[in-house]
Coordinates of C-alpha atoms in Angstrom, one line a residue:
X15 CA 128.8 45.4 96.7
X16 CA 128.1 43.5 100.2
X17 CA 127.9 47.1 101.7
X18 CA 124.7 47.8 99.4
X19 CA 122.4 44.7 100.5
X20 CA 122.8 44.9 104.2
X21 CA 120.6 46.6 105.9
X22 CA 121.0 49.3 109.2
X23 CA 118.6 48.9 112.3
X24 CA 118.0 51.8 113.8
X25 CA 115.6 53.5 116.0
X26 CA 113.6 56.3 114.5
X27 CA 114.2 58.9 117.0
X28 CA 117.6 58.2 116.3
X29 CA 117.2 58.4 112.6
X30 CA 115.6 61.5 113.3
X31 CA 118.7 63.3 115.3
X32 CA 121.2 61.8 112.9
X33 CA 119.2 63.6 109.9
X34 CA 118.5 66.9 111.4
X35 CA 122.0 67.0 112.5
X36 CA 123.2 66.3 109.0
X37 CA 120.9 68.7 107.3
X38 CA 121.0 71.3 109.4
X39 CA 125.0 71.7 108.4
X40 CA 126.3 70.4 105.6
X41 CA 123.6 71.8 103.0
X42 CA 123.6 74.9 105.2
X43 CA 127.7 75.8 105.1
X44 CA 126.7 79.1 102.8
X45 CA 124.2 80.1 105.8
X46 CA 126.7 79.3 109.0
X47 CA 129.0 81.1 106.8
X48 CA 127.5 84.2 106.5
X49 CA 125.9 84.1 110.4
X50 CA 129.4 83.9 111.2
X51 CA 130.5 86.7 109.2
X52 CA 128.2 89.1 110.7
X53 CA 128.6 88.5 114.4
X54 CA 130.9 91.3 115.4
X55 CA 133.3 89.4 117.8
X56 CA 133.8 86.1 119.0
X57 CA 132.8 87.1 122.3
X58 CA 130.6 84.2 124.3
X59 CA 127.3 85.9 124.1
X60 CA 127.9 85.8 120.3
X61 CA 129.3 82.1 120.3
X62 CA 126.5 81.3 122.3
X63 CA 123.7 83.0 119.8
X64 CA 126.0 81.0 117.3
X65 CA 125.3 77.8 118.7
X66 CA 121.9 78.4 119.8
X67 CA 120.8 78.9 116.2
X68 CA 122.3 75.4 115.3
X69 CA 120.1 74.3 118.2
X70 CA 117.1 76.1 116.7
X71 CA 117.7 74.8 113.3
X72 CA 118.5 70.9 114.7
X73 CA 115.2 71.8 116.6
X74 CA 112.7 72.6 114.0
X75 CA 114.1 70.3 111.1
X76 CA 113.0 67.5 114.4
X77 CA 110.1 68.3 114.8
X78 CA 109.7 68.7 110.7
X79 CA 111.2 65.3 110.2
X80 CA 108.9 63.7 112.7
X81 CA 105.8 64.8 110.5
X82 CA 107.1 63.2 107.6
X83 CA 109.3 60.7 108.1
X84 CA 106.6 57.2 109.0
X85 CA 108.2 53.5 109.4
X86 CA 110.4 53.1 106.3
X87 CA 108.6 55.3 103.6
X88 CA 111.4 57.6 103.2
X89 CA 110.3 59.3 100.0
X90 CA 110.2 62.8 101.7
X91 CA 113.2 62.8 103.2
X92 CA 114.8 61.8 100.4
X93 CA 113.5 64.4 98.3
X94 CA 114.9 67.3 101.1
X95 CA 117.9 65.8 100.9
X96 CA 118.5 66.0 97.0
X97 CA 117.0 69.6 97.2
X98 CA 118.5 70.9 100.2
X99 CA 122.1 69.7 98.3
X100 CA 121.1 71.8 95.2
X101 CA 119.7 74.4 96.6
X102 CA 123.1 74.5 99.1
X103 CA 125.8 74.4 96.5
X104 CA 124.3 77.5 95.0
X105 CA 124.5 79.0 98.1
X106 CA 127.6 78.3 99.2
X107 CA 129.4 78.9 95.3
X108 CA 127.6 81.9 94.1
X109 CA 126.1 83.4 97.8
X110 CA 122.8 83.0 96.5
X111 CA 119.4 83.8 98.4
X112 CA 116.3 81.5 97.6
X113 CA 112.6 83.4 97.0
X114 CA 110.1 83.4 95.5
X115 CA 111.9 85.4 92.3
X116 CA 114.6 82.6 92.4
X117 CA 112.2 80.0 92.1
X118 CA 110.8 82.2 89.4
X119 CA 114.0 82.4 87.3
X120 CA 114.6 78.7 88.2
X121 CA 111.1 77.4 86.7
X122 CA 111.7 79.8 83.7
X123 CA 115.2 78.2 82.8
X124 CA 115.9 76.6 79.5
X125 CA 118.0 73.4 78.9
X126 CA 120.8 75.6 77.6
X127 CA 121.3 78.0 80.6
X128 CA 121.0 74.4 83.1
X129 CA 123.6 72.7 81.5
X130 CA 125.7 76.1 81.6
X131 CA 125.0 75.8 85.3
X132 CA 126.3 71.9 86.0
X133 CA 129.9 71.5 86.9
X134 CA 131.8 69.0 88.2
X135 CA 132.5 70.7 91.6
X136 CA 128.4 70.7 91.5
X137 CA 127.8 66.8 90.4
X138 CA 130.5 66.0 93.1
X139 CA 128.7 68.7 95.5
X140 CA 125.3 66.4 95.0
X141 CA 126.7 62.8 94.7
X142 CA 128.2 63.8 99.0
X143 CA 126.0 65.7 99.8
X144 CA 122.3 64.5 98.6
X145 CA 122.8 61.2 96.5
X146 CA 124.8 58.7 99.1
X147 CA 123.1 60.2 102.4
X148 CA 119.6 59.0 100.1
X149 CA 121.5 55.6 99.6
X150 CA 122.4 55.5 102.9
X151 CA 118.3 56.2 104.4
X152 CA 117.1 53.4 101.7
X153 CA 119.4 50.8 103.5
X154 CA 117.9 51.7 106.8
X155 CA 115.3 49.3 108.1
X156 CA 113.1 51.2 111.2
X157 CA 113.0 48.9 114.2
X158 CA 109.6 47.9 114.5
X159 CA 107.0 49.3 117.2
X160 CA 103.4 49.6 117.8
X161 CA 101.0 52.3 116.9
X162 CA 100.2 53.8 119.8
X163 CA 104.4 53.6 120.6
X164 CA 105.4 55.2 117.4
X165 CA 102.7 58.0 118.2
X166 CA 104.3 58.5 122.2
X167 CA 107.8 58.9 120.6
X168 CA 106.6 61.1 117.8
X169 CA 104.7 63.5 120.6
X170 CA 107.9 63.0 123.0
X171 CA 110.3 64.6 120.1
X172 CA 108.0 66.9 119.1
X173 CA 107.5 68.4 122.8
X174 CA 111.0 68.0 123.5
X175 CA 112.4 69.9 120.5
X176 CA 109.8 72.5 121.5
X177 CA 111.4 72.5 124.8
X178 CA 114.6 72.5 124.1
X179 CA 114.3 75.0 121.4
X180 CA 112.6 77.7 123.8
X181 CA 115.0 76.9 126.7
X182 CA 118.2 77.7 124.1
X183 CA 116.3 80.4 122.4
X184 CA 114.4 82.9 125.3
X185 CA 117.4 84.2 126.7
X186 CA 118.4 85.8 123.8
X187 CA 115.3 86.9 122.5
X188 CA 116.3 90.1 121.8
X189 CA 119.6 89.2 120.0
X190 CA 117.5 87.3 118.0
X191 CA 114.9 89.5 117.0
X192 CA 117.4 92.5 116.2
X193 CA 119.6 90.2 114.1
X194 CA 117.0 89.3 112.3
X195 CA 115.3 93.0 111.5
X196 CA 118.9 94.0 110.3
X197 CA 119.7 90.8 108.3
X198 CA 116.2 89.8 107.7
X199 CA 117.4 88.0 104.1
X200 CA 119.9 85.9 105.5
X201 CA 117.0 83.7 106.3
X202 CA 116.7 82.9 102.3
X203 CA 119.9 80.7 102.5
X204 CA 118.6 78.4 105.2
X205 CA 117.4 75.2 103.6
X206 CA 115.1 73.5 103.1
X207 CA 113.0 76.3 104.9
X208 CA 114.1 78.6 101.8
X209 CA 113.1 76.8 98.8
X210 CA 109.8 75.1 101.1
X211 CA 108.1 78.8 101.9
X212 CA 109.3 80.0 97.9
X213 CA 107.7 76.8 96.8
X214 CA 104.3 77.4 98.7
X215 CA 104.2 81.0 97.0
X216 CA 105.2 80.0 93.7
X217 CA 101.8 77.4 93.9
X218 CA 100.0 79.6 95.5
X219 CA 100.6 81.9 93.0
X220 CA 100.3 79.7 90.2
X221 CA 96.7 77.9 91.1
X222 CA 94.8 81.1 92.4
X223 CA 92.0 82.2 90.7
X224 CA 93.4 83.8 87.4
X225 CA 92.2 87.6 87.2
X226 CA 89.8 88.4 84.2
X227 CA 92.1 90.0 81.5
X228 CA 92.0 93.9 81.4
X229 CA 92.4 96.0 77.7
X230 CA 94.5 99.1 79.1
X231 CA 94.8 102.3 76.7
X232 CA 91.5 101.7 74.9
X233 CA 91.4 105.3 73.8
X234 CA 95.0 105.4 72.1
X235 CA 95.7 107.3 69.0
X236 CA 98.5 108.1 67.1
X237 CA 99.3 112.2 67.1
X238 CA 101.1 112.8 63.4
X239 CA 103.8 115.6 63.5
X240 CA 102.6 119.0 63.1
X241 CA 105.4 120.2 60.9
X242 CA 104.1 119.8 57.1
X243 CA 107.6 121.2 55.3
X244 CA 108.7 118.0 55.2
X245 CA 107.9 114.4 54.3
X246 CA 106.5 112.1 56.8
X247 CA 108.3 108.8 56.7
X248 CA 107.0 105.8 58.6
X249 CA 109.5 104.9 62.0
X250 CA 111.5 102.1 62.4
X251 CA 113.0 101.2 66.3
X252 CA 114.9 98.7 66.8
X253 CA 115.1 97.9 70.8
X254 CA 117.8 96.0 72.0
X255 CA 116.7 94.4 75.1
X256 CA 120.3 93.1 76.8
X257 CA 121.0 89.9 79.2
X258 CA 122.6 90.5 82.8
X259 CA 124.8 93.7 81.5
X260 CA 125.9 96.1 84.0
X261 CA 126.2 99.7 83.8
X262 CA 129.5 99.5 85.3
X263 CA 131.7 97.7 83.1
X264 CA 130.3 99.8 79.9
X265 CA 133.6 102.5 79.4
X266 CA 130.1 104.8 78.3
X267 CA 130.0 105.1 81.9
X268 CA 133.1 106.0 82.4
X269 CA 134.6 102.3 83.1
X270 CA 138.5 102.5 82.9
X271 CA 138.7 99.7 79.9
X272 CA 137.6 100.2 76.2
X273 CA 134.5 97.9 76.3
X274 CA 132.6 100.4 74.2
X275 CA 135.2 101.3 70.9
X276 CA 132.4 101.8 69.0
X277 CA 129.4 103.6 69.9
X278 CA 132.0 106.2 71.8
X279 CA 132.6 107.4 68.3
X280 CA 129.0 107.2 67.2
X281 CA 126.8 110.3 66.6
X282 CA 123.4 111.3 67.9
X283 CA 124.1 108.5 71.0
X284 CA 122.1 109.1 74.1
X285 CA 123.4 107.3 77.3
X286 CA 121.3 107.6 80.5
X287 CA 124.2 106.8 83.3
X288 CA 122.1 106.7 86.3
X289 CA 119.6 104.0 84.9
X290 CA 118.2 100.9 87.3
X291 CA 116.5 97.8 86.7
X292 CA 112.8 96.5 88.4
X293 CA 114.2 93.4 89.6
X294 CA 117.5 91.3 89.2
X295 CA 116.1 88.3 87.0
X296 CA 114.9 88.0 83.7
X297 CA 111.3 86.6 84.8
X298 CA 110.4 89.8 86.9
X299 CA 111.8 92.4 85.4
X300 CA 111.2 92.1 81.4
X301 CA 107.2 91.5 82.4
X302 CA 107.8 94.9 84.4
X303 CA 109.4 96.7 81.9
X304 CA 107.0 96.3 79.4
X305 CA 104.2 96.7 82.0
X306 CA 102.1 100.1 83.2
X307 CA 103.2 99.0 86.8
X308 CA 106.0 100.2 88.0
X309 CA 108.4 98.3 90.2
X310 CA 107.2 100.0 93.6
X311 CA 103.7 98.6 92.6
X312 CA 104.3 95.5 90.2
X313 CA 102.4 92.8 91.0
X314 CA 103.5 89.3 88.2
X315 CA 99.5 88.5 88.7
X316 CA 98.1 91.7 87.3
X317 CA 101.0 92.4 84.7
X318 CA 99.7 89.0 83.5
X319 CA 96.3 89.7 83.1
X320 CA 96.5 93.4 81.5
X321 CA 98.0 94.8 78.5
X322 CA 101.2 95.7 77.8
X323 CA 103.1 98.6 75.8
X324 CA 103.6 96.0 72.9
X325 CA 100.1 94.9 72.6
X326 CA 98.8 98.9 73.4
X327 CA 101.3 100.1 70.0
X328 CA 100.1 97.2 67.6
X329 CA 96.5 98.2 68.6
X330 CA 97.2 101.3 67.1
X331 CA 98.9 100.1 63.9
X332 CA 102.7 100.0 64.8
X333 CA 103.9 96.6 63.2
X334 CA 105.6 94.5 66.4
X335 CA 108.1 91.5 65.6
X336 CA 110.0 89.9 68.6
X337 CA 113.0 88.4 68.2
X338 CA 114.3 85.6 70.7
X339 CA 117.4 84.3 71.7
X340 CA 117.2 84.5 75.3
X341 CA 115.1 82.3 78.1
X342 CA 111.7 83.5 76.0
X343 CA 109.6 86.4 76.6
X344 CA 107.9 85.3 79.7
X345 CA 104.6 86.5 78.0
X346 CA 105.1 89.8 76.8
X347 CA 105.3 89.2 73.1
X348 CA 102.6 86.4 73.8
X349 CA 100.1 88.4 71.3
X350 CA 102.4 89.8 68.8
X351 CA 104.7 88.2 66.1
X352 CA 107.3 86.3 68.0
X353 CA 110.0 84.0 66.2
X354 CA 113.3 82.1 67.8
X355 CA 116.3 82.4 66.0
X356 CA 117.7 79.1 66.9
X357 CA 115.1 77.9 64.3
X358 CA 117.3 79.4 61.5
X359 CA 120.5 79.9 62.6
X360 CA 123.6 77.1 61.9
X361 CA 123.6 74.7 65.2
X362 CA 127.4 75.9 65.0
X363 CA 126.9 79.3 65.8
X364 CA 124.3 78.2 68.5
X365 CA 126.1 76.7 71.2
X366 CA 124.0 74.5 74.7
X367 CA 120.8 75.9 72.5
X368 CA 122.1 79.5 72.2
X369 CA 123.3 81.3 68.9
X370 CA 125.6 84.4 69.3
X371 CA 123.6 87.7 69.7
X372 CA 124.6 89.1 66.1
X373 CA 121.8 86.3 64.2
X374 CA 119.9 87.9 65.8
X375 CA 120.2 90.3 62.8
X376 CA 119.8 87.6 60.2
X377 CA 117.1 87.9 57.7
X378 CA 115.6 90.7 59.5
X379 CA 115.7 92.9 56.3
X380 CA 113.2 90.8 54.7
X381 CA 111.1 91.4 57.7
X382 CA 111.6 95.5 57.0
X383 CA 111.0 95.1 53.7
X384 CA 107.6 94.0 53.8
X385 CA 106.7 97.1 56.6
X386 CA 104.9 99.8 55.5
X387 CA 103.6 101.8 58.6
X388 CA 105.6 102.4 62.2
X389 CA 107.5 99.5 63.3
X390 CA 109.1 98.0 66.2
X391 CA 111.2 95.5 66.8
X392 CA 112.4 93.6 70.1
X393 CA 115.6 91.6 69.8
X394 CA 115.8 89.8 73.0
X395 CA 119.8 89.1 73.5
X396 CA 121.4 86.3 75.3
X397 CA 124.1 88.9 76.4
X398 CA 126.4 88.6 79.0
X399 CA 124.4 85.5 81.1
X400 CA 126.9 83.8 83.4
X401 CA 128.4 81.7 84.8
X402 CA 129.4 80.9 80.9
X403 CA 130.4 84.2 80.1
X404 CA 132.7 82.3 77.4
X405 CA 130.4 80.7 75.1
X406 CA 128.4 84.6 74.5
X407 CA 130.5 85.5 72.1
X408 CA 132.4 84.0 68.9
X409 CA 135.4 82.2 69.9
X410 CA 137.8 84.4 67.1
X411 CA 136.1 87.7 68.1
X412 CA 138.7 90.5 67.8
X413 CA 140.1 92.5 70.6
X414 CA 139.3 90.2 73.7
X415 CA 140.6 91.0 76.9
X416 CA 143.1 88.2 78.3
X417 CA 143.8 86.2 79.8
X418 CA 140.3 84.8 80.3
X419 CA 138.1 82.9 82.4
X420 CA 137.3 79.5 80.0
X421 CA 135.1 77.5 82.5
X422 CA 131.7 77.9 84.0
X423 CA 133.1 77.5 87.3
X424 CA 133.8 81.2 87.7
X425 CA 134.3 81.0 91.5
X426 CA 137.5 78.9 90.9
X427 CA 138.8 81.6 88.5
X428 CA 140.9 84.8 89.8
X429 CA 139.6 87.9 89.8
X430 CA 141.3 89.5 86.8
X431 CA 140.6 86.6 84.2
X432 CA 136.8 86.7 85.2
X433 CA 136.2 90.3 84.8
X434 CA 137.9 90.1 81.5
X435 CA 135.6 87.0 80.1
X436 CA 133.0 89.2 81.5
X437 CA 133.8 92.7 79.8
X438 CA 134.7 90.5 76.3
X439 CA 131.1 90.0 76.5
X440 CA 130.3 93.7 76.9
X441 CA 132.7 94.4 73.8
X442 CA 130.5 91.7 71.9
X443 CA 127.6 93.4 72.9
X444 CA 128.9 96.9 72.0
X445 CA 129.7 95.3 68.2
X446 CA 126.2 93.9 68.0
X447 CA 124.8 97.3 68.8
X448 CA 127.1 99.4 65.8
X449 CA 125.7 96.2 63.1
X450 CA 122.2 97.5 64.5
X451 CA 122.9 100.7 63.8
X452 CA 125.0 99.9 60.2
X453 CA 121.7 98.4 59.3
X454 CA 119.1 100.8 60.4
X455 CA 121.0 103.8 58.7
X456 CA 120.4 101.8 55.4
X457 CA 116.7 101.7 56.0
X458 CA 116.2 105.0 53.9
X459 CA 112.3 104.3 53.7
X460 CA 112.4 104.9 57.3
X461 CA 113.2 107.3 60.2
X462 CA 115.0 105.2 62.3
X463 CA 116.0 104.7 65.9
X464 CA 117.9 102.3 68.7
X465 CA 117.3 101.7 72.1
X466 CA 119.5 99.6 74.1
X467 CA 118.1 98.7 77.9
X468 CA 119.4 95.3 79.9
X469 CA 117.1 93.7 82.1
X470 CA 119.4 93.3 85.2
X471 CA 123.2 93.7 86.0
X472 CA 125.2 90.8 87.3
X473 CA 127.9 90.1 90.3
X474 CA 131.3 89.0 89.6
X475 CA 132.2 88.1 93.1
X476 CA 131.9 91.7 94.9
X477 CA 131.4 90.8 98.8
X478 CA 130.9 87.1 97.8
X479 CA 128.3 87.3 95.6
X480 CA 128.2 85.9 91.7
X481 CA 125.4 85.9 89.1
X482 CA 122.3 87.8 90.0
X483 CA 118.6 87.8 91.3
X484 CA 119.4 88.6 95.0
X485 CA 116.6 90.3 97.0
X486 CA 115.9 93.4 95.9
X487 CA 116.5 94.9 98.9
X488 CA 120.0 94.3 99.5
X489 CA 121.3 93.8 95.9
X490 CA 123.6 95.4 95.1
X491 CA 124.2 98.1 92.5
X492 CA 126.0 95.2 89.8
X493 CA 123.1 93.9 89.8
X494 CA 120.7 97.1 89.6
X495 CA 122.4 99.2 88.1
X496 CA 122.0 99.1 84.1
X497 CA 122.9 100.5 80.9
X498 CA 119.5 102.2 79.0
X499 CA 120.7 104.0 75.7
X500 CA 119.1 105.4 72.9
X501 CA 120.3 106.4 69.3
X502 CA 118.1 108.5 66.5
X503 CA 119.0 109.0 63.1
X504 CA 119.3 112.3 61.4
X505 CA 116.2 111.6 59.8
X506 CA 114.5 110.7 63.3
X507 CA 115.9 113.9 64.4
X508 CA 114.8 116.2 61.8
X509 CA 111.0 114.8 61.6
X510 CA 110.6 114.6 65.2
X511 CA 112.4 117.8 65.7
X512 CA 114.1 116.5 68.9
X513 CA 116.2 118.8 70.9
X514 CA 119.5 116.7 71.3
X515 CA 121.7 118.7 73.3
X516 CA 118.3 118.4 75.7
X517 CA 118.3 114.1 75.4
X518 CA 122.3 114.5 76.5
X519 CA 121.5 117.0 79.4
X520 CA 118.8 115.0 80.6
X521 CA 121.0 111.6 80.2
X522 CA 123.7 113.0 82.4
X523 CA 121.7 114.2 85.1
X524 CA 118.3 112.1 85.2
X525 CA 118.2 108.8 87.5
X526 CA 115.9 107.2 85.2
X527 CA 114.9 103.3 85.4
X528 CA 112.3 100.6 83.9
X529 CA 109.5 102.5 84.7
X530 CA 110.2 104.8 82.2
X531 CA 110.1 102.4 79.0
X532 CA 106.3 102.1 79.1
X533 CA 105.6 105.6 78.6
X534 CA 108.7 106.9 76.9
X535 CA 107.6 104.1 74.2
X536 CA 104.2 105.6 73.8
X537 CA 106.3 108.5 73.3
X538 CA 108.2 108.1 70.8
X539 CA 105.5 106.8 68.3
X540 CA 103.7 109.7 69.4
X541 CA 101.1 107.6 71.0
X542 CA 98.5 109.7 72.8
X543 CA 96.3 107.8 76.0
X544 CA 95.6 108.1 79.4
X545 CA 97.2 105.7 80.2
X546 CA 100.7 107.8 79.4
X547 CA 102.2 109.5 82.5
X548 CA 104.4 112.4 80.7
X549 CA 106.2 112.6 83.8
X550 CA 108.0 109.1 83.4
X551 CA 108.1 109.5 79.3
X552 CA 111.6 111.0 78.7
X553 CA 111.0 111.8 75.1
X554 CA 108.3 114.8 76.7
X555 CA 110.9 116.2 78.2
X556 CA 112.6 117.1 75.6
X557 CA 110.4 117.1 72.0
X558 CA 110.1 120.9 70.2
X559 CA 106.6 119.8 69.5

């Protein structure tokens, strides 16, 4: 208890050093780590680049620390600290990068999907790393100077980190500026630089002028079928919009184990194999999917402030309900019928704040019941989000693979028990998809349909890397590379006269991606606007008429 009232004299300059030192390492491990793994030998002009970036990064977090850091208001540095720690663990456990898209995905997390995230390797991670160091500063006391002299020691750290910083730097330039072309993302695991610029552009992006709200697909229509030998029933699509699956573990795709027992033996089944996502977190990419942009153009601003396919359909008189049990819609359904399903489902079958995917079927009858014209609904799933891959699916669901990974500390778990917890929640997902089905075949005042599309895939410790929303521009293909399926009843078949054996041709051979549920949407409920680009609506491609 003594050690907690006395108080350490040091000089600020000191301070300074000791902090940028400090911070410059620890926080940064995941960072050194990865620097270190791409250097090609351990030759002494690498060694020396090695060191000269610690240099660069003691350099600038001085001349950083000297702006903020002022007698002994030590707010600021505090604050770095704890982030810097947080920001660091998930670098360092999961390889994580931090953007502008993390910090996206970040804001956008509920209370359920945090606590999923807090370990005790993490609390522990915090309490060294961020929490005592901030003890530590608040028992400093600043020896005191003079104005002008606190100025002449700022200016003398400033110019000599400067100094020191080009002296260290110019003779390897051109190391410097190659590494960085070929590894330009690394830079995203260097705190607090990371989570500072991601932070600007997140505010910026948050308090610029909002653009005026654009009505797309003002001339839509519906087109009835042309064939009058039979009756016209209204349709009925169910879309299945999945959490973090990936392509790759779905035996669809030709994965080695049986994560997909039942739709294999399910009729009129369309699987695209060569699908991708927009982006590789849920905040970007189900705003894109639903969007007009695609992901070479999207922009979160003008997706925002436009329509989307939901609100272009219910303009035309198809009945929209959207069904959450996810981290919410981020906007999409913001002008259509939207419900939770925590709100009335048990609190037992809703563990942290989210139920098992399968309630998200509860009760939805009496929604059907009461349609009379084209409907669509969106069942947003909680799916196969990590690191709890455990808790997404019913603790006495049949046929898991064991043994199993039980803990949200997937880094700690081997390799075989992970990917099992993981595909368990692919086999979950594969059973919620055959009850969709079971219930839209005994909708008989419908033609019905399924589609099935995830928002992004997920790592499961390929090259280092766990959980998703890296860069786009080096993730890779776990987290890109998604499952997008479709199903049509006979019914569906038969009044829409679609060529099947077409859908199955074009679904083995067509790299096809988000940008194609916009249009193929429109599509299917026959929706005709300029808006539409046929060339990115797969249901053109193959319909008789």
């Amino acid at each position: 208890m003594v050690m907690f009232r006395v108080k350490i004299k040091i000089a600020e300059w000191k301070l300074i050093l000791l902090l940028s030192l400090f911070m410059s390492i620890v926080p940064n491990l995941a960072f050194w780590k990865n620097i270190y793994s791409l250097i090609p030998d351990a030759s002494m002009s690498n060694l020396y680049f090695y060191f000269a970036m610690l240099i660069f990064t003691v350099c600038i977090l001085n001349i950083l620390l000297t702006l903020v850091l002022w007698k002994n208001t030590f707010i600021i540095p505090i604050l770095l600290l704890l982030l810097s720690a947080s920001f660091g663990y998930f670098s360092l456990s999961f390889n994580i990068y931090v953007d502008l898209h993390m910090l996206l995905n970040i804001m956008e997390t509920n209370t359920g999907e945090a606590i999923a995230l807090m370990t005790p390797y993490m609390i522990i991670w915090i309490v060294l790393v961020g929490i005592l160091p901030s003890i530590f500063l608040l028992k400093i006391t600043l020896i005191k100077r003079s104005l002008g002299t606190l100025l002449k020691i700022r200016i003398f750290i400033i110019t000599s980190s400067i100094a020191v910083l080009l002296i260290s730097s110019m003779p390897i330039y051109n190391y410097y500026a190659s590494f960085f072309r070929n590894n330009n993302q690394i830079i995203k695991q260097l705190t607090p630089s990371n989570y500072i610029v991601a932070g600007v552009k997140y505010l910026n992006m948050r308090f610029e002028r909002p653009v005026p709200y654009k009505q797309i697909g003002l001339d839509a229509k519906q087109i009835k079928p042309q064939n009058t030998e039979i009756t016209h029933k209204p349709k009925l699509m169910i879309f299945v919009l999945g959490e973090t699956s990936r392509a790759q573990n779905f035996s669809l795709n030709g994965y080695e184990k049986l994560t997909n027992p039942k739709l294999a033996v399910i009729e009129n089944l369309i699987n695209f194999e060569q699908a991708s996502s927009c982006a590789t977190a849920t905040a970007i990419s189900v705003p894109c999917m639903f969007s007009n942009l695609t992901r070479e153009h999207y922009n979160p601003k003008i997706a925002k402030s436009e329509d989307n396919v939901l609100d272009i359909l219910s303009r035309v008189g198809v009945s929209i309900l959207w069904r959450e049990n996810d981290e919410g819609c981020k906007g999409v359904c913001d002008n259509v019928l939207n419900e939770q399903i925590i709100h009335f489902t048990p609190e037992s079958e809703c563990p942290l704040g989210l139920c098992y995917d399968e309630h998200l079927l509860s009760n939805i009858e009496d929604f059907i019941n009461k349609q009379t014209q084209d409907t669509l609904i969106v069942l947003h799933t909680n799916g196969s989000h990590g690191p709890s891959y455990y808790q997404r699916y019913p603790p006495s669901f049949p046929g898991q693979f064991k043994p199993a990974c039980e803990t949200n500390q997937i880094q700690s778990c081997d390799k075989e028990s992970l990917i099992n917890t993981y595909d368990n929640t692919i086999l979950y997902v594969d059973t919620v998809l055959d009850k969709t089905i079971d219930l839209l075949l005994k909708q008989n005042r419908f033609v019905t349909s399924m589609l099935y599309l995830s928002d992004h895939g997920e790592s499961l410790g390929e090259n280092g890397l766990y959980l998703h929303a890296a860069p786009y521009m080096i993730a890779p293909k776990e987290q890109t590379h998604i499952p997008f399926m479709f199903w049509f009843s006979d019914s569906w078949v038969e009044q829409e006269q679609l060529d099947l054996a077409c859908w199955q041709q074009m679904a083995k051979n067509r790299t096809v991606s988000h940008d194609n549920l916009f249009h193929s949407l429109l599509g299917l409920f026959r929706v005709q606007t300029e808006v539409l680009n046929q060339a990115l609506d797969l249901s053109h491609t193959c319909l008789k008429s």
